[in-house]
Amino acid sequence: MTVDPFSDVLTLTNAEAVVTGGFTAGGPWAISFPGRDKIKFFAVVKGSCWVTLEGEPKPFRFETGDVGLLAARRGFVLASDPSVSPVDAMSLFTGAGRTLATLGDGSEFAHIGGHVLLDPARGGLLADLLPPWIHTRAASPQAAIFRWLLDRLIEERDAGQPGAQLASAQLTQLLFIEILRSHLDRASLMPAGWLKALAEPRIAPALRLMHGDPARAWHLEELAKACAMSRTSFAVHFRTVAGIAPLAYLTEWRMRLAERALREERTPVAVVARTLGYTSESAFSNAFKRVNGKSPMAYRASLNGRKGFSQPLPGKGADAVPA
């Protein structure tokens, strides 16, 4: 199977999208959602609404099939009209098992929302590179895929068929991936960084090589040749897109893999070093400390005493707020 650096990043960060609920509405309505330290998403599955986002001068219009992804800690208001005074989402959804609500007769509008769970230690690799706000419109090239996924999510939620929970989880994960793909399609508008690099076809062969065999001592000439570019042109273009030199990218990726090994395994540091291509434990330790600010042993010691990183279950208390 072809190496897929984008999937590598999602896997490393344990990115998991979870639908936490939704609501229907009819007549004049408005709901205020608080800002939270997590990536949130929501979709309009029926009707339309206005989205007033904290920090933005004007509201956004959302139509059926539109999807929003909010990666910044900002509150927002969904409303039939921006002039309607909002009710607090906490008052609607707080309570065990309370994930659905109806405003008015519920006949004109339907919404689903959720958030993305990330590994607390490595989630920043993705979260820090996302823009504060992504609005993917139903008229985008992914429109048909979004529509199908949203329709299936609603069917799974309402039908109660065997396996509905797992099916909904898989559909939600696909929805999150499609949102990110739609963002990558606009790579020219992104700042330099990992995400922009993943979307750049000219350096994709080099990324696949480094992700496919991170332990190999890759040389700049090899990576440039794979991309059909001169050594200098490749180095300049890679840095322009990724914000970092190619071999520095390789080192950064190795260190992310090392963090996972140090956290999830009890493998000796010397073995971790060898699996990532370092000829000695001291060379690996020096590289790790240069990137992370502490030695591998100190990093592993800092993880001791933590009782895992359990994530809140959807539908429990305040986290039941669906957007």
PDB file of C-alpha atoms in Angstrom:
ATOM      1  CA  MET A   1       0.000   0.000   0.000  1.00  0.00           C
ATOM      2  CA  THR A   2       1.246   3.499  -0.830  1.00  0.00           C
ATOM      3  CA  VAL A   3       2.606   5.417   2.155  1.00  0.00           C
ATOM      4  CA  ASP A   4       0.166   8.154   3.173  1.00  0.00           C
ATOM      5  CA  PRO A   5       1.767  10.915   5.316  1.00  0.00           C
ATOM      6  CA  PHE A   6      -1.627  12.527   5.957  1.00  0.00           C
ATOM      7  CA  SER A   7      -2.943   9.308   7.487  1.00  0.00           C
ATOM      8  CA  ASP A   8       0.288   9.062   9.482  1.00  0.00           C
ATOM      9  CA  VAL A   9      -0.384  12.437  11.090  1.00  0.00           C
ATOM     10  CA  LEU A  10      -4.020  11.594  11.882  1.00  0.00           C
ATOM     11  CA  THR A  11      -2.968   8.262  13.380  1.00  0.00           C
ATOM     12  CA  LEU A  12      -0.122   9.748  15.406  1.00  0.00           C
ATOM     13  CA  THR A  13      -2.391  12.412  16.911  1.00  0.00           C
ATOM     14  CA  ASN A  14      -5.177   9.866  17.566  1.00  0.00           C
ATOM     15  CA  ALA A  15      -7.624  12.229  15.866  1.00  0.00           C
ATOM     16  CA  GLU A  16     -11.144  10.927  16.467  1.00  0.00           C
ATOM     17  CA  ALA A  17     -14.266  12.842  15.484  1.00  0.00           C
ATOM     18  CA  VAL A  18     -17.317  12.322  17.697  1.00  0.00           C
ATOM     19  CA  VAL A  19     -20.899  13.472  17.109  1.00  0.00           C
ATOM     20  CA  THR A  20     -22.254  14.667  20.454  1.00  0.00           C
ATOM     21  CA  GLY A  21     -25.776  15.698  19.472  1.00  0.00           C
ATOM     22  CA  GLY A  22     -27.841  18.199  17.578  1.00  0.00           C
ATOM     23  CA  PHE A  23     -31.073  20.123  17.524  1.00  0.00           C
ATOM     24  CA  THR A  24     -34.065  21.018  15.368  1.00  0.00           C
ATOM     25  CA  ALA A  25     -35.787  24.386  15.274  1.00  0.00           C
ATOM     26  CA  GLY A  26     -38.711  26.286  13.841  1.00  0.00           C
ATOM     27  CA  GLY A  27     -39.719  29.933  13.960  1.00  0.00           C
ATOM     28  CA  PRO A  28     -37.336  32.564  15.400  1.00  0.00           C
ATOM     29  CA  TRP A  29     -34.502  30.947  17.363  1.00  0.00           C
ATOM     30  CA  ALA A  30     -30.886  31.425  18.437  1.00  0.00           C
ATOM     31  CA  ILE A  31     -28.432  29.387  20.541  1.00  0.00           C
ATOM     32  CA  SER A  32     -25.157  30.608  22.050  1.00  0.00           C
ATOM     33  CA  PHE A  33     -22.331  28.060  22.324  1.00  0.00           C
ATOM     34  CA  PRO A  34     -19.322  28.670  24.596  1.00  0.00           C
ATOM     35  CA  GLY A  35     -15.720  28.554  23.434  1.00  0.00           C
ATOM     36  CA  ARG A  36     -13.933  25.329  24.312  1.00  0.00           C
ATOM     37  CA  ASP A  37     -10.386  23.975  24.168  1.00  0.00           C
ATOM     38  CA  LYS A  38     -11.196  21.407  21.516  1.00  0.00           C
ATOM     39  CA  ILE A  39     -11.794  21.274  17.794  1.00  0.00           C
ATOM     40  CA  LYS A  40     -15.527  21.550  17.184  1.00  0.00           C
ATOM     41  CA  PHE A  41     -17.573  20.941  14.073  1.00  0.00           C
ATOM     42  CA  PHE A  42     -21.187  21.252  13.068  1.00  0.00           C
ATOM     43  CA  ALA A  43     -23.299  20.761   9.973  1.00  0.00           C
ATOM     44  CA  VAL A  44     -26.650  22.019   8.727  1.00  0.00           C
ATOM     45  CA  VAL A  45     -28.705  19.050   7.550  1.00  0.00           C
ATOM     46  CA  LYS A  46     -31.943  20.945   6.934  1.00  0.00           C
ATOM     47  CA  GLY A  47     -32.764  24.611   6.374  1.00  0.00           C
ATOM     48  CA  SER A  48     -30.293  27.460   6.888  1.00  0.00           C
ATOM     49  CA  CYS A  49     -28.974  29.664   9.656  1.00  0.00           C
ATOM     50  CA  TRP A  50     -26.618  32.506  10.527  1.00  0.00           C
ATOM     51  CA  VAL A  51     -23.360  31.848  12.363  1.00  0.00           C
ATOM     52  CA  THR A  52     -21.960  34.696  14.440  1.00  0.00           C
ATOM     53  CA  LEU A  53     -18.402  33.816  15.408  1.00  0.00           C
ATOM     54  CA  GLU A  54     -16.589  35.578  18.223  1.00  0.00           C
ATOM     55  CA  GLY A  55     -13.898  37.832  16.765  1.00  0.00           C
ATOM     56  CA  GLU A  56     -15.486  38.097  13.320  1.00  0.00           C
ATOM     57  CA  PRO A  57     -17.136  41.366  12.252  1.00  0.00           C
ATOM     58  CA  LYS A  58     -20.021  39.841  10.303  1.00  0.00           C
ATOM     59  CA  PRO A  59     -22.118  36.660  10.578  1.00  0.00           C
ATOM     60  CA  PHE A  60     -21.802  33.833   8.070  1.00  0.00           C
ATOM     61  CA  ARG A  61     -24.719  32.315   6.197  1.00  0.00           C
ATOM     62  CA  PHE A  62     -24.936  28.515   6.421  1.00  0.00           C
ATOM     63  CA  GLU A  63     -27.101  26.561   3.984  1.00  0.00           C
ATOM     64  CA  THR A  64     -28.161  22.914   3.966  1.00  0.00           C
ATOM     65  CA  GLY A  65     -25.059  20.752   3.639  1.00  0.00           C
ATOM     66  CA  ASP A  66     -22.618  23.397   4.871  1.00  0.00           C
ATOM     67  CA  VAL A  67     -20.067  22.235   7.449  1.00  0.00           C
ATOM     68  CA  GLY A  68     -18.042  24.347   9.879  1.00  0.00           C
ATOM     69  CA  LEU A  69     -14.878  23.392  11.773  1.00  0.00           C
ATOM     70  CA  LEU A  70     -13.766  25.617  14.653  1.00  0.00           C
ATOM     71  CA  ALA A  71     -10.225  24.992  15.913  1.00  0.00           C
ATOM     72  CA  ALA A  72      -9.920  28.121  18.072  1.00  0.00           C
ATOM     73  CA  ARG A  73     -11.362  28.766  21.530  1.00  0.00           C
ATOM     74  CA  ARG A  74     -14.179  31.021  20.357  1.00  0.00           C
ATOM     75  CA  GLY A  75     -17.815  31.166  21.282  1.00  0.00           C
ATOM     76  CA  PHE A  76     -20.411  31.347  18.532  1.00  0.00           C
ATOM     77  CA  VAL A  77     -24.131  31.799  17.988  1.00  0.00           C
ATOM     78  CA  LEU A  78     -26.348  29.868  15.579  1.00  0.00           C
ATOM     79  CA  ALA A  79     -29.575  31.694  14.759  1.00  0.00           C
ATOM     80  CA  SER A  80     -32.450  31.951  12.332  1.00  0.00           C
ATOM     81  CA  ASP A  81     -31.721  35.699  12.350  1.00  0.00           C
ATOM     82  CA  PRO A  82     -28.767  37.538  13.943  1.00  0.00           C
ATOM     83  CA  SER A  83     -31.187  39.889  15.705  1.00  0.00           C
ATOM     84  CA  VAL A  84     -32.761  37.098  17.814  1.00  0.00           C
ATOM     85  CA  SER A  85     -31.555  36.970  21.435  1.00  0.00           C
ATOM     86  CA  PRO A  86     -29.860  33.595  21.989  1.00  0.00           C
ATOM     87  CA  VAL A  87     -30.489  31.033  24.681  1.00  0.00           C
ATOM     88  CA  ASP A  88     -27.478  29.428  26.360  1.00  0.00           C
ATOM     89  CA  ALA A  89     -26.603  26.020  24.908  1.00  0.00           C
ATOM     90  CA  MET A  90     -25.664  24.790  28.357  1.00  0.00           C
ATOM     91  CA  SER A  91     -29.230  25.222  29.515  1.00  0.00           C
ATOM     92  CA  LEU A  92     -30.487  23.110  26.612  1.00  0.00           C
ATOM     93  CA  PHE A  93     -28.019  20.237  26.617  1.00  0.00           C
ATOM     94  CA  THR A  94     -26.505  19.910  30.096  1.00  0.00           C
ATOM     95  CA  GLY A  95     -27.655  16.715  31.747  1.00  0.00           C
ATOM     96  CA  ALA A  96     -26.946  13.008  31.491  1.00  0.00           C
ATOM     97  CA  GLY A  97     -27.897  11.664  28.091  1.00  0.00           C
ATOM     98  CA  ARG A  98     -29.373  14.955  26.884  1.00  0.00           C
ATOM     99  CA  THR A  99     -27.902  15.407  23.412  1.00  0.00           C
ATOM    100  CA  LEU A 100     -30.910  16.460  21.301  1.00  0.00           C
ATOM    101  CA  ALA A 101     -33.128  19.516  21.658  1.00  0.00           C
ATOM    102  CA  THR A 102     -36.039  21.147  19.859  1.00  0.00           C
ATOM    103  CA  LEU A 103     -36.693  24.874  19.602  1.00  0.00           C
ATOM    104  CA  GLY A 104     -40.172  25.910  18.509  1.00  0.00           C
ATOM    105  CA  ASP A 105     -41.892  23.252  16.440  1.00  0.00           C
ATOM    106  CA  GLY A 106     -38.569  21.961  15.049  1.00  0.00           C
ATOM    107  CA  SER A 107     -39.897  21.853  11.495  1.00  0.00           C
ATOM    108  CA  GLU A 108     -37.582  24.246   9.641  1.00  0.00           C
ATOM    109  CA  PHE A 109     -34.010  23.530  10.687  1.00  0.00           C
ATOM    110  CA  ALA A 110     -31.832  20.567  11.707  1.00  0.00           C
ATOM    111  CA  HIS A 111     -28.240  20.543  12.945  1.00  0.00           C
ATOM    112  CA  ILE A 112     -25.685  18.014  14.154  1.00  0.00           C
ATOM    113  CA  GLY A 113     -22.502  18.858  16.008  1.00  0.00           C
ATOM    114  CA  GLY A 114     -19.553  17.320  17.742  1.00  0.00           C
ATOM    115  CA  HIS A 115     -15.865  17.643  18.454  1.00  0.00           C
ATOM    116  CA  VAL A 116     -12.539  16.036  17.638  1.00  0.00           C
ATOM    117  CA  LEU A 117     -10.629  14.154  20.323  1.00  0.00           C
ATOM    118  CA  LEU A 118      -6.852  14.419  20.073  1.00  0.00           C
ATOM    119  CA  ASP A 119      -3.982  12.855  21.961  1.00  0.00           C
ATOM    120  CA  PRO A 120      -3.109  15.369  24.718  1.00  0.00           C
ATOM    121  CA  ALA A 121       0.626  14.940  24.144  1.00  0.00           C
ATOM    122  CA  ARG A 122       0.749  14.919  20.342  1.00  0.00           C
ATOM    123  CA  GLY A 123      -2.540  16.478  19.267  1.00  0.00           C
ATOM    124  CA  GLY A 124      -0.902  19.857  18.780  1.00  0.00           C
ATOM    125  CA  LEU A 125       0.819  18.468  15.703  1.00  0.00           C
ATOM    126  CA  LEU A 126      -2.581  18.800  14.003  1.00  0.00           C
ATOM    127  CA  ALA A 127      -4.484  21.322  16.110  1.00  0.00           C
ATOM    128  CA  ASP A 128      -1.764  23.984  16.000  1.00  0.00           C
ATOM    129  CA  LEU A 129      -1.699  23.940  12.205  1.00  0.00           C
ATOM    130  CA  LEU A 130      -5.416  24.235  11.562  1.00  0.00           C
ATOM    131  CA  PRO A 131      -6.841  27.677  10.844  1.00  0.00           C
ATOM    132  CA  PRO A 132      -9.215  29.048  13.489  1.00  0.00           C
ATOM    133  CA  TRP A 133     -12.212  28.524  11.212  1.00  0.00           C
ATOM    134  CA  ILE A 134     -13.039  26.379   8.189  1.00  0.00           C
ATOM    135  CA  HIS A 135     -16.336  26.826   6.372  1.00  0.00           C
ATOM    136  CA  THR A 136     -16.932  24.156   3.744  1.00  0.00           C
ATOM    137  CA  ARG A 137     -19.930  25.012   1.611  1.00  0.00           C
ATOM    138  CA  ALA A 138     -22.423  22.580   0.152  1.00  0.00           C
ATOM    139  CA  ALA A 139     -21.448  23.921  -3.272  1.00  0.00           C
ATOM    140  CA  SER A 140     -17.831  22.754  -2.819  1.00  0.00           C
ATOM    141  CA  PRO A 141     -16.360  19.873  -4.867  1.00  0.00           C
ATOM    142  CA  GLN A 142     -16.987  17.627  -1.835  1.00  0.00           C
ATOM    143  CA  ALA A 143     -20.706  18.509  -1.769  1.00  0.00           C
ATOM    144  CA  ALA A 144     -21.977  15.073  -2.825  1.00  0.00           C
ATOM    145  CA  ILE A 145     -19.773  13.305  -0.278  1.00  0.00           C
ATOM    146  CA  PHE A 146     -20.844  15.641   2.536  1.00  0.00           C
ATOM    147  CA  ARG A 147     -24.502  15.222   1.655  1.00  0.00           C
ATOM    148  CA  TRP A 148     -24.235  11.421   1.667  1.00  0.00           C
ATOM    149  CA  LEU A 149     -22.323  11.337   4.957  1.00  0.00           C
ATOM    150  CA  LEU A 150     -24.742  13.716   6.683  1.00  0.00           C
ATOM    151  CA  ASP A 151     -27.776  11.791   5.426  1.00  0.00           C
ATOM    152  CA  ARG A 152     -26.298   8.525   6.638  1.00  0.00           C
ATOM    153  CA  LEU A 153     -25.437   9.994  10.037  1.00  0.00           C
ATOM    154  CA  ILE A 154     -29.022  11.124  10.524  1.00  0.00           C
ATOM    155  CA  GLU A 155     -30.352   7.732   9.401  1.00  0.00           C
ATOM    156  CA  GLU A 156     -28.058   5.889  11.803  1.00  0.00           C
ATOM    157  CA  ARG A 157     -29.057   8.174  14.655  1.00  0.00           C
ATOM    158  CA  ASP A 158     -32.796   7.851  14.042  1.00  0.00           C
ATOM    159  CA  ALA A 159     -33.166   4.231  12.886  1.00  0.00           C
ATOM    160  CA  GLY A 160     -31.504   2.554  15.850  1.00  0.00           C
ATOM    161  CA  GLN A 161     -30.237  -0.383  13.805  1.00  0.00           C
ATOM    162  CA  PRO A 162     -27.746  -2.886  15.275  1.00  0.00           C
ATOM    163  CA  GLY A 163     -24.243  -1.462  15.024  1.00  0.00           C
ATOM    164  CA  ALA A 164     -25.507   2.125  14.774  1.00  0.00           C
ATOM    165  CA  GLN A 165     -22.980   3.427  17.295  1.00  0.00           C
ATOM    166  CA  LEU A 166     -19.982   2.035  15.416  1.00  0.00           C
ATOM    167  CA  ALA A 167     -21.384   3.028  12.023  1.00  0.00           C
ATOM    168  CA  SER A 168     -21.944   6.592  13.257  1.00  0.00           C
ATOM    169  CA  ALA A 169     -18.384   6.741  14.584  1.00  0.00           C
ATOM    170  CA  GLN A 170     -16.945   5.654  11.233  1.00  0.00           C
ATOM    171  CA  LEU A 171     -19.141   8.082   9.292  1.00  0.00           C
ATOM    172  CA  THR A 172     -18.147  10.935  11.593  1.00  0.00           C
ATOM    173  CA  GLN A 173     -14.475  10.140  11.112  1.00  0.00           C
ATOM    174  CA  LEU A 174     -14.969  10.203   7.345  1.00  0.00           C
ATOM    175  CA  LEU A 175     -16.741  13.550   7.648  1.00  0.00           C
ATOM    176  CA  PHE A 176     -13.776  14.993   9.560  1.00  0.00           C
ATOM    177  CA  ILE A 177     -11.320  13.677   6.961  1.00  0.00           C
ATOM    178  CA  GLU A 178     -13.393  15.188   4.145  1.00  0.00           C
ATOM    179  CA  ILE A 179     -13.416  18.560   5.947  1.00  0.00           C
ATOM    180  CA  LEU A 180      -9.624  18.455   6.160  1.00  0.00           C
ATOM    181  CA  ARG A 181      -9.360  17.371   2.526  1.00  0.00           C
ATOM    182  CA  SER A 182     -11.494  20.311   1.452  1.00  0.00           C
ATOM    183  CA  HIS A 183      -9.117  22.538   3.386  1.00  0.00           C
ATOM    184  CA  LEU A 184      -6.056  20.938   1.768  1.00  0.00           C
ATOM    185  CA  ASP A 185      -7.584  21.649  -1.636  1.00  0.00           C
ATOM    186  CA  ARG A 186      -7.046  25.325  -0.811  1.00  0.00           C
ATOM    187  CA  ALA A 187      -3.401  24.764   0.121  1.00  0.00           C
ATOM    188  CA  SER A 188      -2.244  27.891  -1.721  1.00  0.00           C
ATOM    189  CA  LEU A 189      -4.029  29.978   0.920  1.00  0.00           C
ATOM    190  CA  MET A 190      -2.419  28.191   3.885  1.00  0.00           C
ATOM    191  CA  PRO A 191       0.663  29.371   5.748  1.00  0.00           C
ATOM    192  CA  ALA A 192       3.810  27.270   5.507  1.00  0.00           C
ATOM    193  CA  GLY A 193       3.636  24.160   7.682  1.00  0.00           C
ATOM    194  CA  TRP A 194       2.948  20.438   7.869  1.00  0.00           C
ATOM    195  CA  LEU A 195      -0.548  20.636   6.405  1.00  0.00           C
ATOM    196  CA  LYS A 196       0.519  22.717   3.432  1.00  0.00           C
ATOM    197  CA  ALA A 197       3.391  20.296   2.833  1.00  0.00           C
ATOM    198  CA  LEU A 198       1.001  17.336   2.852  1.00  0.00           C
ATOM    199  CA  ALA A 199      -1.081  19.016   0.153  1.00  0.00           C
ATOM    200  CA  GLU A 200       1.818  19.932  -2.146  1.00  0.00           C
ATOM    201  CA  PRO A 201       2.137  17.354  -4.958  1.00  0.00           C
ATOM    202  CA  ARG A 202       5.632  18.496  -5.985  1.00  0.00           C
ATOM    203  CA  ILE A 203       7.178  17.358  -2.695  1.00  0.00           C
ATOM    204  CA  ALA A 204       4.801  14.453  -2.063  1.00  0.00           C
ATOM    205  CA  PRO A 205       7.301  11.807  -3.295  1.00  0.00           C
ATOM    206  CA  ALA A 206       9.879  13.002  -0.742  1.00  0.00           C
ATOM    207  CA  LEU A 207       7.344  12.950   2.076  1.00  0.00           C
ATOM    208  CA  ARG A 208       6.300   9.423   1.172  1.00  0.00           C
ATOM    209  CA  LEU A 209       9.915   8.278   1.240  1.00  0.00           C
ATOM    210  CA  MET A 210      10.621   9.830   4.635  1.00  0.00           C
ATOM    211  CA  HIS A 211       7.387   8.561   6.181  1.00  0.00           C
ATOM    212  CA  GLY A 212       7.792   5.138   4.611  1.00  0.00           C
ATOM    213  CA  ASP A 213      11.305   4.616   5.995  1.00  0.00           C
ATOM    214  CA  PRO A 214      12.082   7.227   8.667  1.00  0.00           C
ATOM    215  CA  ALA A 215      15.077   5.226   9.935  1.00  0.00           C
ATOM    216  CA  ARG A 216      16.967   5.539   6.674  1.00  0.00           C
ATOM    217  CA  ALA A 217      19.723   8.132   6.408  1.00  0.00           C
ATOM    218  CA  TRP A 218      18.092  10.035   3.567  1.00  0.00           C
ATOM    219  CA  HIS A 219      20.250  12.427   1.579  1.00  0.00           C
ATOM    220  CA  LEU A 220      18.984  15.626   0.032  1.00  0.00           C
ATOM    221  CA  GLU A 221      20.017  14.443  -3.432  1.00  0.00           C
ATOM    222  CA  GLU A 222      17.861  11.298  -3.131  1.00  0.00           C
ATOM    223  CA  LEU A 223      14.798  13.232  -2.023  1.00  0.00           C
ATOM    224  CA  ALA A 224      15.260  15.848  -4.727  1.00  0.00           C
ATOM    225  CA  LYS A 225      15.643  13.168  -7.412  1.00  0.00           C
ATOM    226  CA  ALA A 226      12.406  11.503  -6.285  1.00  0.00           C
ATOM    227  CA  CYS A 227      10.659  14.838  -6.848  1.00  0.00           C
ATOM    228  CA  ALA A 228      12.363  15.371 -10.240  1.00  0.00           C
ATOM    229  CA  MET A 229      13.964  18.578  -8.990  1.00  0.00           C
ATOM    230  CA  SER A 230      17.490  19.842  -8.544  1.00  0.00           C
ATOM    231  CA  ARG A 231      18.956  19.708  -5.062  1.00  0.00           C
ATOM    232  CA  THR A 232      18.770  23.468  -4.637  1.00  0.00           C
ATOM    233  CA  SER A 233      15.295  23.904  -6.123  1.00  0.00           C
ATOM    234  CA  PHE A 234      13.947  21.081  -3.980  1.00  0.00           C
ATOM    235  CA  ALA A 235      15.456  22.470  -0.777  1.00  0.00           C
ATOM    236  CA  VAL A 236      14.114  25.953  -1.437  1.00  0.00           C
ATOM    237  CA  HIS A 237      10.634  24.772  -2.433  1.00  0.00           C
ATOM    238  CA  PHE A 238      10.360  22.359   0.473  1.00  0.00           C
ATOM    239  CA  ARG A 239      11.251  25.057   2.995  1.00  0.00           C
ATOM    240  CA  THR A 240       8.843  27.506   1.347  1.00  0.00           C
ATOM    241  CA  VAL A 241       5.963  25.040   1.623  1.00  0.00           C
ATOM    242  CA  ALA A 242       6.748  23.248   4.885  1.00  0.00           C
ATOM    243  CA  GLY A 243       8.437  26.088   6.728  1.00  0.00           C
ATOM    244  CA  ILE A 244      11.355  23.788   7.538  1.00  0.00           C
ATOM    245  CA  ALA A 245      14.250  22.175   5.655  1.00  0.00           C
ATOM    246  CA  PRO A 246      13.704  18.608   4.355  1.00  0.00           C
ATOM    247  CA  LEU A 247      16.135  16.862   6.697  1.00  0.00           C
ATOM    248  CA  ALA A 248      14.918  18.944   9.629  1.00  0.00           C
ATOM    249  CA  TYR A 249      11.407  17.711   8.768  1.00  0.00           C
ATOM    250  CA  LEU A 250      12.728  14.150   8.884  1.00  0.00           C
ATOM    251  CA  THR A 251      14.224  14.764  12.323  1.00  0.00           C
ATOM    252  CA  GLU A 252      10.969  16.299  13.574  1.00  0.00           C
ATOM    253  CA  TRP A 253       8.985  13.320  12.315  1.00  0.00           C
ATOM    254  CA  ARG A 254      11.412  10.891  13.924  1.00  0.00           C
ATOM    255  CA  MET A 255      10.981  12.695  17.239  1.00  0.00           C
ATOM    256  CA  ARG A 256       7.189  12.455  17.018  1.00  0.00           C
ATOM    257  CA  LEU A 257       7.562   8.710  16.473  1.00  0.00           C
ATOM    258  CA  ALA A 258      10.023   8.561  19.353  1.00  0.00           C
ATOM    259  CA  GLU A 259       7.529  10.289  21.669  1.00  0.00           C
ATOM    260  CA  ARG A 260       4.943   7.657  20.826  1.00  0.00           C
ATOM    261  CA  ALA A 261       7.407   4.835  21.499  1.00  0.00           C
ATOM    262  CA  LEU A 262       8.540   6.368  24.773  1.00  0.00           C
ATOM    263  CA  ARG A 263       4.991   6.944  25.925  1.00  0.00           C
ATOM    264  CA  GLU A 264       3.245   3.787  24.811  1.00  0.00           C
ATOM    265  CA  GLU A 265       5.998   1.203  25.180  1.00  0.00           C
ATOM    266  CA  ARG A 266       8.622   0.126  27.680  1.00  0.00           C
ATOM    267  CA  THR A 267      11.213  -0.369  24.987  1.00  0.00           C
ATOM    268  CA  PRO A 268      14.734   0.629  26.066  1.00  0.00           C
ATOM    269  CA  VAL A 269      15.852   3.991  24.746  1.00  0.00           C
ATOM    270  CA  ALA A 270      18.710   2.352  22.856  1.00  0.00           C
ATOM    271  CA  VAL A 271      16.225   0.206  20.922  1.00  0.00           C
ATOM    272  CA  VAL A 272      14.058   3.243  20.102  1.00  0.00           C
ATOM    273  CA  ALA A 273      17.195   4.974  18.834  1.00  0.00           C
ATOM    274  CA  ARG A 274      18.093   2.083  16.528  1.00  0.00           C
ATOM    275  CA  THR A 275      14.586   1.750  15.088  1.00  0.00           C
ATOM    276  CA  LEU A 276      14.716   5.426  14.104  1.00  0.00           C
ATOM    277  CA  GLY A 277      18.090   5.197  12.402  1.00  0.00           C
ATOM    278  CA  TYR A 278      20.454   6.496  15.071  1.00  0.00           C
ATOM    279  CA  THR A 279      23.731   4.627  15.441  1.00  0.00           C
ATOM    280  CA  SER A 280      24.036   5.395  19.126  1.00  0.00           C
ATOM    281  CA  GLU A 281      21.798   6.181  22.070  1.00  0.00           C
ATOM    282  CA  SER A 282      23.734   9.386  22.731  1.00  0.00           C
ATOM    283  CA  ALA A 283      23.173  10.681  19.189  1.00  0.00           C
ATOM    284  CA  PHE A 284      19.456   9.993  19.507  1.00  0.00           C
ATOM    285  CA  SER A 285      19.301  11.571  22.972  1.00  0.00           C
ATOM    286  CA  ASN A 286      21.010  14.714  21.718  1.00  0.00           C
ATOM    287  CA  ALA A 287      18.572  15.004  18.791  1.00  0.00           C
ATOM    288  CA  PHE A 288      15.574  14.351  21.031  1.00  0.00           C
ATOM    289  CA  LYS A 289      16.648  16.952  23.582  1.00  0.00           C
ATOM    290  CA  ARG A 290      17.318  19.494  20.841  1.00  0.00           C
ATOM    291  CA  VAL A 291      13.738  19.120  19.565  1.00  0.00           C
ATOM    292  CA  ASN A 292      11.858  18.493  22.819  1.00  0.00           C
ATOM    293  CA  GLY A 293      13.923  20.332  25.387  1.00  0.00           C
ATOM    294  CA  LYS A 294      14.508  17.235  27.535  1.00  0.00           C
ATOM    295  CA  SER A 295      16.237  13.881  27.228  1.00  0.00           C
ATOM    296  CA  PRO A 296      14.291  10.727  26.293  1.00  0.00           C
ATOM    297  CA  MET A 297      14.613   9.425  29.854  1.00  0.00           C
ATOM    298  CA  ALA A 298      13.395  12.717  31.299  1.00  0.00           C
ATOM    299  CA  TYR A 299      10.511  12.735  28.828  1.00  0.00           C
ATOM    300  CA  ARG A 300       9.528   9.199  29.789  1.00  0.00           C
ATOM    301  CA  ALA A 301       9.858  10.031  33.482  1.00  0.00           C
ATOM    302  CA  SER A 302       7.574  13.036  33.037  1.00  0.00           C
ATOM    303  CA  LEU A 303       4.870  10.658  31.815  1.00  0.00           C
ATOM    304  CA  ASN A 304       5.089   8.404  34.861  1.00  0.00           C
ATOM    305  CA  GLY A 305       2.297   8.865  37.337  1.00  0.00           C
ATOM    306  CA  ARG A 306      -0.214   9.929  34.727  1.00  0.00           C
ATOM    307  CA  LYS A 307      -3.178   7.611  34.832  1.00  0.00           C
ATOM    308  CA  GLY A 308      -3.695   7.566  31.091  1.00  0.00           C
ATOM    309  CA  PHE A 309      -5.342  10.259  29.075  1.00  0.00           C
ATOM    310  CA  SER A 310      -8.964   9.214  29.177  1.00  0.00           C
ATOM    311  CA  GLN A 311     -11.261  11.367  27.089  1.00  0.00           C
ATOM    312  CA  PRO A 312     -14.731  12.426  28.241  1.00  0.00           C
ATOM    313  CA  LEU A 313     -17.515  10.264  26.928  1.00  0.00           C
ATOM    314  CA  PRO A 314     -20.005  12.022  24.656  1.00  0.00           C
ATOM    315  CA  GLY A 315     -23.259  12.812  26.371  1.00  0.00           C
ATOM    316  CA  LYS A 316     -21.745  13.307  29.822  1.00  0.00           C
ATOM    317  CA  GLY A 317     -22.358  16.598  31.585  1.00  0.00           C
ATOM    318  CA  ALA A 318     -21.139  19.781  29.975  1.00  0.00           C
ATOM    319  CA  ASP A 319     -19.422  17.897  27.141  1.00  0.00           C
ATOM    320  CA  ALA A 320     -22.850  16.942  25.838  1.00  0.00           C
ATOM    321  CA  VAL A 321     -23.114  20.379  24.190  1.00  0.00           C
ATOM    322  CA  PRO A 322     -23.160  19.272  20.539  1.00  0.00           C
ATOM    323  CA  ALA A 323     -20.988  21.883  18.856  1.00  0.00           C
TER     324      ALA A 323
END
